[in-house]
């Protein structure tokens, strides 16, 4: 029985596997074309200063509008790019487009750029970023490289060397999705981050979750002690914003403000002032 079951399961699994891998091969080939024509585009999500609710920066989020299939989520195509050896080319194309577009904006917004695990280990990462900075003339002080814990935990010594090299370019480094990995504290202890982004799993709906409130409050004190600037991701409601403001986060990012938008719409973000948003949790008394 076990054998039959095993074989049956194997046959089914194999067919499915085969279909999926063909699909991925096709997508990988389509992706190669798209990257070559700058059709994987940078979109931009605002990052807002909590003290005045003004946009101070944007996070670059890659968007691929596939001619037949529509938008493919980055969670899907970034992994395909990594597996098919294209992540370096993808990053280079997206960063080059982002920096030249950002040069046109009326304000010197910071530009946060995501680097995946495989991308971080690529020997060409630092030279590529240097090349883009030089060719676009984009001010390195405006560039923030976002990496996640999984990119650095294999070997802190190697990671530190890479981060130091990046910082030599004049860029800043943010630790993204903070709190979701297995060694978040070891990362902070070992590596030279400038910013920390609290994962949205602690932030969205925070006013209903006392545990999350304690955790975010703890992360903020930790960050203050280590002189790291804190951004709260996943701000979806005024309650979320009020709470992270109350807990002393400096910056906020999330659908409450805006989702990622194409470059042509960034100028509108600059004019938006979300000035009637509360800065004290709605459920707390105003005077403390
Ligand atoms: P991330 O760097 O943590 O980016 C934040 C993700 O959360 C984005 O998803 C964004 O659209 C989403 N988000 C922002 N605000 C909210 C909110 O209020 N609520 C909810 N539910 N979600 C929110 P997206 O664009 O699908 O990107 C997913 C991930 O793909 C990113 O996570 C990043 O790791 C990766 N990614 C995106 N663009 C690039 C890129 O150019 N290069 C690399 N290497 N990775 C990228
Ligand atoms: Mg990010
Ligand atoms: Mg994140
Ligand atoms: Mg994330």
CSV table of C-alpha atoms and ligand atoms in Angstrom, one decimal:
chain,number,residue,atom,x,y,z
A,1,UNK,CA,0.0,0.0,0.0
A,2,UNK,CA,2.7,2.3,1.0
A,3,UNK,CA,4.5,1.7,-2.2
A,4,UNK,CA,1.4,2.3,-4.3
A,5,UNK,CA,0.7,5.4,-2.4
A,6,UNK,CA,4.2,6.5,-2.6
A,7,UNK,CA,4.3,6.0,-6.3
A,8,UNK,CA,0.9,7.6,-6.9
A,9,UNK,CA,2.0,10.6,-4.9
A,10,UNK,CA,5.3,10.7,-6.8
A,11,UNK,CA,3.6,10.6,-10.2
A,12,UNK,CA,1.2,13.4,-9.3
A,13,UNK,CA,3.9,15.5,-7.7
A,14,UNK,CA,6.2,15.0,-10.6
A,15,UNK,CA,3.6,16.1,-13.2
A,16,UNK,CA,2.8,19.2,-11.1
A,17,UNK,CA,6.5,19.8,-10.6
A,18,UNK,CA,7.1,19.5,-14.4
A,19,UNK,CA,4.3,21.9,-15.2
A,20,UNK,CA,5.5,24.4,-12.7
A,21,UNK,CA,9.1,24.2,-13.8
A,22,UNK,CA,8.1,24.7,-17.5
A,23,UNK,CA,6.1,27.7,-16.4
A,24,UNK,CA,9.1,29.0,-14.5
A,25,UNK,CA,11.4,28.5,-17.4
A,26,UNK,CA,9.0,30.4,-19.7
A,27,UNK,CA,8.8,33.2,-17.1
A,28,UNK,CA,12.6,33.3,-16.6
A,29,UNK,CA,13.0,33.7,-20.4
A,30,UNK,CA,10.3,36.4,-20.5
A,31,UNK,CA,12.0,38.1,-17.5
A,32,UNK,CA,15.3,38.2,-19.4
A,33,UNK,CA,13.5,40.1,-22.3
A,34,UNK,CA,11.7,42.4,-19.8
A,35,UNK,CA,14.9,43.3,-18.0
A,36,UNK,CA,16.8,44.0,-21.2
A,37,UNK,CA,14.1,46.5,-22.2
A,38,UNK,CA,13.8,48.1,-18.7
A,39,UNK,CA,10.3,46.7,-18.5
A,40,UNK,CA,10.7,45.7,-14.9
A,41,UNK,CA,10.0,49.2,-13.5
A,42,UNK,CA,10.6,50.9,-10.2
A,43,UNK,CA,7.4,52.1,-8.5
A,44,UNK,CA,7.6,54.2,-5.4
A,45,UNK,CA,5.9,54.0,-2.0
A,46,UNK,CA,6.2,57.1,0.3
A,47,UNK,CA,7.9,57.0,3.6
A,48,UNK,CA,6.5,59.7,5.9
A,49,UNK,CA,8.1,61.6,8.8
A,50,UNK,CA,5.7,61.1,11.7
A,51,UNK,CA,6.4,64.5,13.3
A,52,UNK,CA,5.1,66.5,10.3
A,53,UNK,CA,3.4,63.9,8.1
A,54,UNK,CA,5.5,64.9,5.1
A,55,UNK,CA,7.1,62.5,2.7
A,56,UNK,CA,10.9,62.4,3.1
A,57,UNK,CA,11.6,59.3,1.0
A,58,UNK,CA,10.3,56.5,-1.1
A,59,UNK,CA,10.9,52.8,-1.2
A,60,UNK,CA,11.5,51.4,-4.7
A,61,UNK,CA,9.3,48.4,-5.3
A,62,UNK,CA,9.9,46.6,-8.6
A,63,UNK,CA,6.8,46.0,-10.8
A,64,UNK,CA,6.7,43.7,-13.8
A,65,UNK,CA,3.6,44.0,-16.0
A,66,UNK,CA,3.8,40.9,-18.1
A,67,UNK,CA,2.4,41.4,-21.6
A,68,UNK,CA,0.1,38.3,-21.3
A,69,UNK,CA,-0.3,37.7,-17.6
A,70,UNK,CA,-0.5,41.2,-16.1
A,71,UNK,CA,1.4,42.1,-13.0
A,72,UNK,CA,3.5,39.3,-11.5
A,73,UNK,CA,4.1,39.8,-7.8
A,74,UNK,CA,7.7,40.6,-6.8
A,75,UNK,CA,7.6,37.6,-4.4
A,76,UNK,CA,7.4,35.5,-7.6
A,77,UNK,CA,9.7,37.2,-10.1
A,78,UNK,CA,12.4,38.1,-7.6
A,79,UNK,CA,12.8,34.4,-6.8
A,80,UNK,CA,12.8,33.5,-10.5
A,81,UNK,CA,15.4,36.1,-11.1
A,82,UNK,CA,17.6,34.7,-8.3
A,83,UNK,CA,17.3,31.1,-9.5
A,84,UNK,CA,18.0,32.0,-13.1
A,85,UNK,CA,21.0,34.2,-12.4
A,86,UNK,CA,19.3,37.4,-13.4
A,87,UNK,CA,18.9,39.2,-10.0
A,88,UNK,CA,22.0,41.3,-10.6
A,89,UNK,CA,20.8,42.5,-14.0
A,90,UNK,CA,17.3,43.1,-12.6
A,91,UNK,CA,18.6,45.2,-9.7
A,92,UNK,CA,20.9,47.2,-11.9
A,93,UNK,CA,18.1,48.0,-14.3
A,94,UNK,CA,15.6,49.0,-11.6
A,95,UNK,CA,18.2,51.0,-9.6
A,96,UNK,CA,19.4,52.9,-12.7
A,97,UNK,CA,15.8,53.8,-13.7
A,98,UNK,CA,15.0,54.8,-10.1
A,99,UNK,CA,18.0,57.1,-9.7
A,100,UNK,CA,17.5,58.9,-13.0
A,101,UNK,CA,13.8,59.4,-12.2
A,102,UNK,CA,14.6,60.6,-8.7
A,103,UNK,CA,17.0,63.2,-10.1
A,104,UNK,CA,14.0,64.9,-11.7
A,105,UNK,CA,12.0,65.3,-8.6
A,106,UNK,CA,11.5,68.7,-7.0
A,107,UNK,CA,12.7,67.5,-3.6
A,108,UNK,CA,15.7,65.4,-2.7
A,109,UNK,CA,13.7,62.5,-1.4
A,110,UNK,CA,15.7,59.5,-0.1
A,111,UNK,CA,15.4,56.4,-2.2
A,112,UNK,CA,15.3,53.0,-0.5
A,113,UNK,CA,16.4,50.1,-2.6
A,114,UNK,CA,15.8,46.4,-1.8
A,115,UNK,CA,18.6,43.9,-2.1
A,116,UNK,CA,17.8,40.2,-1.9
A,117,UNK,CA,19.8,37.5,-0.3
A,118,UNK,CA,21.4,36.2,-3.5
A,119,UNK,CA,21.9,39.7,-4.8
A,120,UNK,CA,23.7,40.6,-1.6
A,121,UNK,CA,26.2,37.8,-2.0
A,122,UNK,CA,26.9,38.7,-5.7
A,123,UNK,CA,30.5,40.0,-6.0
A,124,UNK,CA,29.2,42.6,-8.5
A,125,UNK,CA,26.8,44.3,-6.1
A,126,UNK,CA,29.0,47.1,-4.8
A,127,UNK,CA,30.6,47.8,-8.2
A,128,UNK,CA,27.1,47.9,-9.8
A,129,UNK,CA,25.8,50.3,-7.3
A,130,UNK,CA,28.9,52.5,-7.7
A,131,UNK,CA,28.4,52.4,-11.4
A,132,UNK,CA,24.8,53.5,-11.2
A,133,UNK,CA,25.7,56.3,-8.8
A,134,UNK,CA,28.4,57.6,-11.1
A,135,UNK,CA,26.4,57.3,-14.4
A,136,UNK,CA,23.3,59.0,-13.0
A,137,UNK,CA,25.0,61.5,-10.7
A,138,UNK,CA,22.6,60.5,-8.0
A,139,UNK,CA,23.7,61.7,-4.5
A,140,UNK,CA,24.8,58.5,-2.5
A,141,UNK,CA,23.6,60.2,0.7
A,142,UNK,CA,20.1,59.9,-0.7
A,143,UNK,CA,20.4,56.1,-1.3
A,144,UNK,CA,19.4,53.6,1.4
A,145,UNK,CA,20.1,49.9,0.8
A,146,UNK,CA,17.5,47.6,2.5
A,147,UNK,CA,18.6,44.1,3.3
A,148,UNK,CA,16.9,41.4,5.4
A,149,UNK,CA,18.4,39.3,8.1
A,150,UNK,CA,18.4,36.2,6.0
A,151,UNK,CA,21.0,37.8,3.7
A,152,UNK,CA,23.5,38.3,6.4
A,153,UNK,CA,23.2,35.5,9.0
A,154,UNK,CA,25.3,32.9,7.2
A,155,UNK,CA,28.5,34.8,8.0
A,156,UNK,CA,28.5,38.1,9.9
A,157,UNK,CA,32.2,38.7,9.0
A,158,UNK,CA,31.6,38.4,5.3
A,159,UNK,CA,28.4,40.5,5.6
A,160,UNK,CA,30.2,43.2,7.6
A,161,UNK,CA,32.9,43.5,5.0
A,162,UNK,CA,30.2,43.9,2.3
A,163,UNK,CA,28.2,46.5,4.3
A,164,UNK,CA,31.4,48.4,5.0
A,165,UNK,CA,32.2,48.5,1.3
A,166,UNK,CA,28.7,49.7,0.6
A,167,UNK,CA,29.0,52.4,3.3
A,168,UNK,CA,32.2,53.6,1.6
A,169,UNK,CA,30.1,54.6,-1.3
A,170,UNK,CA,28.3,57.0,1.0
A,171,UNK,CA,25.0,55.1,1.1
A,172,UNK,CA,23.0,54.1,4.3
A,173,UNK,CA,21.9,50.6,5.2
A,174,UNK,CA,18.5,49.6,6.6
A,175,UNK,CA,17.6,46.3,8.2
A,176,UNK,CA,14.3,45.4,6.6
A,177,UNK,CA,11.4,43.3,8.1
A,178,UNK,CA,13.0,43.5,11.5
A,179,UNK,CA,11.8,41.1,14.1
A,180,UNK,CA,10.7,38.2,11.8
A,181,UNK,CA,14.0,36.3,11.6
A,182,UNK,CA,15.7,34.0,14.0
A,183,UNK,CA,18.7,36.2,14.9
A,184,UNK,CA,17.5,39.8,14.7
A,185,UNK,CA,19.4,40.8,17.8
A,186,UNK,CA,22.6,39.1,16.7
A,187,UNK,CA,22.3,41.1,13.4
A,188,UNK,CA,22.1,44.4,15.4
A,189,UNK,CA,25.0,43.4,17.5
A,190,UNK,CA,27.3,42.5,14.6
A,191,UNK,CA,26.5,44.8,11.7
A,192,UNK,CA,26.6,48.5,11.0
A,193,UNK,CA,23.0,49.4,10.2
A,194,UNK,CA,21.7,53.0,10.1
A,195,UNK,CA,18.0,52.3,10.0
A,196,UNK,CA,15.7,49.6,11.1
A,197,UNK,CA,12.3,48.8,9.6
A,198,UNK,CA,9.8,47.1,11.9
A,199,UNK,CA,8.0,44.3,10.1
A,200,UNK,CA,4.4,45.0,9.4
A,201,UNK,CA,3.3,41.9,11.3
A,202,UNK,CA,4.0,43.9,14.5
A,203,UNK,CA,2.4,47.1,13.2
A,204,UNK,CA,-0.8,46.5,11.3
A,205,UNK,CA,-3.7,46.5,13.8
A,206,UNK,CA,-1.2,47.3,16.7
A,207,UNK,CA,-3.9,49.1,18.7
A,208,UNK,CA,-5.7,45.8,19.1
A,209,UNK,CA,-2.6,43.8,20.1
A,210,UNK,CA,-1.0,44.5,23.5
A,211,UNK,CA,1.8,42.1,22.8
A,212,UNK,CA,2.7,43.9,19.6
A,213,UNK,CA,2.6,47.2,21.5
A,214,UNK,CA,5.1,45.9,24.0
A,215,UNK,CA,7.3,44.5,21.2
A,216,UNK,CA,7.3,47.7,19.2
A,217,UNK,CA,8.0,49.8,22.3
A,218,UNK,CA,10.9,47.5,23.1
A,219,UNK,CA,12.3,47.7,19.5
A,220,UNK,CA,12.1,51.5,19.6
A,221,UNK,CA,14.1,51.7,22.9
A,222,UNK,CA,16.6,49.2,21.5
A,223,UNK,CA,17.0,51.2,18.3
A,224,UNK,CA,17.3,54.5,20.2
A,225,UNK,CA,20.1,53.0,22.3
A,226,UNK,CA,21.9,51.9,19.2
A,227,UNK,CA,21.3,55.2,17.4
A,228,UNK,CA,19.2,53.6,14.7
A,229,UNK,CA,16.4,55.4,13.0
A,230,UNK,CA,13.1,53.5,13.1
A,231,UNK,CA,10.5,53.1,10.3
A,232,UNK,CA,7.2,51.3,11.0
A,233,UNK,CA,6.0,49.4,8.0
A,234,UNK,CA,2.4,48.3,7.3
A,235,UNK,CA,0.6,51.4,8.6
A,236,UNK,CA,-2.9,50.8,7.2
A,237,UNK,CA,-5.1,52.9,9.5
A,238,UNK,CA,-5.0,56.1,11.5
A,239,UNK,CA,-5.0,53.9,14.6
A,240,UNK,CA,-1.9,52.2,13.5
A,241,UNK,CA,-0.2,55.5,12.8
A,242,UNK,CA,-1.3,57.0,16.1
A,243,UNK,CA,0.1,54.1,18.0
A,244,UNK,CA,3.5,54.0,16.4
A,245,UNK,CA,3.7,57.8,16.8
A,246,UNK,CA,2.9,57.4,20.5
A,247,UNK,CA,5.6,54.7,20.8
A,248,UNK,CA,8.2,57.2,19.2
A,249,UNK,CA,8.8,55.7,15.8
A,250,UNK,CA,10.2,58.3,13.5
A,251,UNK,CA,8.9,57.2,10.2
A,252,UNK,CA,5.8,55.4,8.8
A,253,UNK,CA,5.1,53.6,5.6
A,254,UNK,CA,1.9,51.9,4.5
A,255,UNK,CA,-1.3,51.8,2.6
A,256,UNK,CA,-2.8,54.5,4.9
A,257,UNK,CA,-0.6,57.0,3.0
A,258,UNK,CA,-0.2,55.4,-0.4
A,259,UNK,CA,0.7,52.1,-2.1
A,260,UNK,CA,3.6,52.1,-4.5
A,261,UNK,CA,2.9,54.4,-7.5
A,262,UNK,CA,4.7,54.8,-10.9
A,263,UNK,CA,7.3,57.6,-11.2
A,264,UNK,CA,4.9,60.0,-12.9
A,265,UNK,CA,2.8,60.1,-9.7
A,266,UNK,CA,5.6,60.8,-7.3
A,267,UNK,CA,5.3,64.5,-7.7
A,268,UNK,CA,1.7,64.4,-6.4
A,269,UNK,CA,3.0,62.6,-3.3
A,270,UNK,CA,5.2,65.6,-2.6
A,271,UNK,CA,2.2,67.9,-2.5
A,272,UNK,CA,0.2,65.7,-0.2
A,273,UNK,CA,0.1,66.6,3.4
A,274,UNK,CA,-1.7,64.1,5.6
A,275,UNK,CA,-2.1,66.8,8.2
A,276,UNK,CA,-5.3,65.9,10.0
A,277,UNK,CA,-4.0,62.5,11.2
A,278,UNK,CA,-4.0,61.9,15.0
A,279,UNK,CA,-0.6,61.5,16.8
A,280,UNK,CA,-2.0,60.0,20.0
A,281,UNK,CA,-3.8,56.6,20.0
A,282,UNK,CA,-7.5,57.2,19.8
A,283,UNK,CA,-8.1,54.9,22.7
A,284,UNK,CA,-5.8,56.8,25.1
A,285,UNK,CA,-6.5,60.1,26.8
A,286,UNK,CA,-4.9,63.0,25.0
A,287,UNK,CA,-3.1,64.6,28.0
A,288,UNK,CA,-0.5,62.3,29.6
B,1,LIG,P1,9.6,44.7,1.4
B,1,LIG,O1,10.9,45.3,1.0
B,1,LIG,O2,9.4,44.5,2.8
B,1,LIG,O3,8.5,45.8,0.9
B,1,LIG,C1,7.3,46.1,1.5
B,1,LIG,C2,6.2,45.3,0.9
B,1,LIG,O4,5.0,45.5,1.7
B,1,LIG,C3,5.8,45.7,-0.5
B,1,LIG,O5,5.2,44.6,-1.2
B,1,LIG,C4,4.7,46.7,-0.2
B,1,LIG,O6,3.8,46.9,-1.3
B,1,LIG,C5,4.0,46.1,0.9
B,1,LIG,N1,3.3,47.0,1.8
B,1,LIG,C6,3.6,48.3,2.0
B,1,LIG,N2,2.7,48.9,2.8
B,1,LIG,C7,1.8,48.0,3.2
B,1,LIG,C8,0.7,48.0,4.1
B,1,LIG,O7,0.3,48.9,4.7
B,1,LIG,N3,0.0,46.8,4.2
B,1,LIG,C9,0.4,45.6,3.5
B,1,LIG,N4,-0.3,44.5,3.7
B,1,LIG,N5,1.5,45.6,2.7
B,1,LIG,C10,2.2,46.8,2.5
B,1,LIG,P2,5.7,44.2,-2.7
B,1,LIG,O8,5.9,45.4,-3.5
B,1,LIG,O9,4.8,43.1,-3.1
B,1,LIG,O10,7.1,43.6,-2.4
B,1,LIG,C11,7.3,42.4,-1.7
B,1,LIG,C12,8.8,42.2,-1.4
B,1,LIG,O11,9.5,41.9,-2.7
B,1,LIG,C13,9.5,43.4,-0.8
B,1,LIG,O12,9.3,43.4,0.6
B,1,LIG,C14,11.0,43.1,-1.2
B,1,LIG,O13,11.5,42.1,-0.3
B,1,LIG,C15,10.8,42.4,-2.6
B,1,LIG,N6,11.1,43.4,-3.6
B,1,LIG,C16,10.3,44.4,-4.2
B,1,LIG,N7,11.0,45.1,-5.1
B,1,LIG,C17,12.2,44.6,-5.1
B,1,LIG,C18,13.4,44.9,-5.8
B,1,LIG,O14,13.5,45.9,-6.7
B,1,LIG,N8,14.5,44.2,-5.6
B,1,LIG,C19,14.5,43.1,-4.7
B,1,LIG,N9,15.7,42.4,-4.5
B,1,LIG,N10,13.4,42.8,-3.9
B,1,LIG,C20,12.3,43.5,-4.2
B,2,LIG,MG1,12.0,46.8,1.8
B,3,LIG,MG1,9.9,45.3,4.6
B,4,LIG,MG1,8.6,42.3,3.5
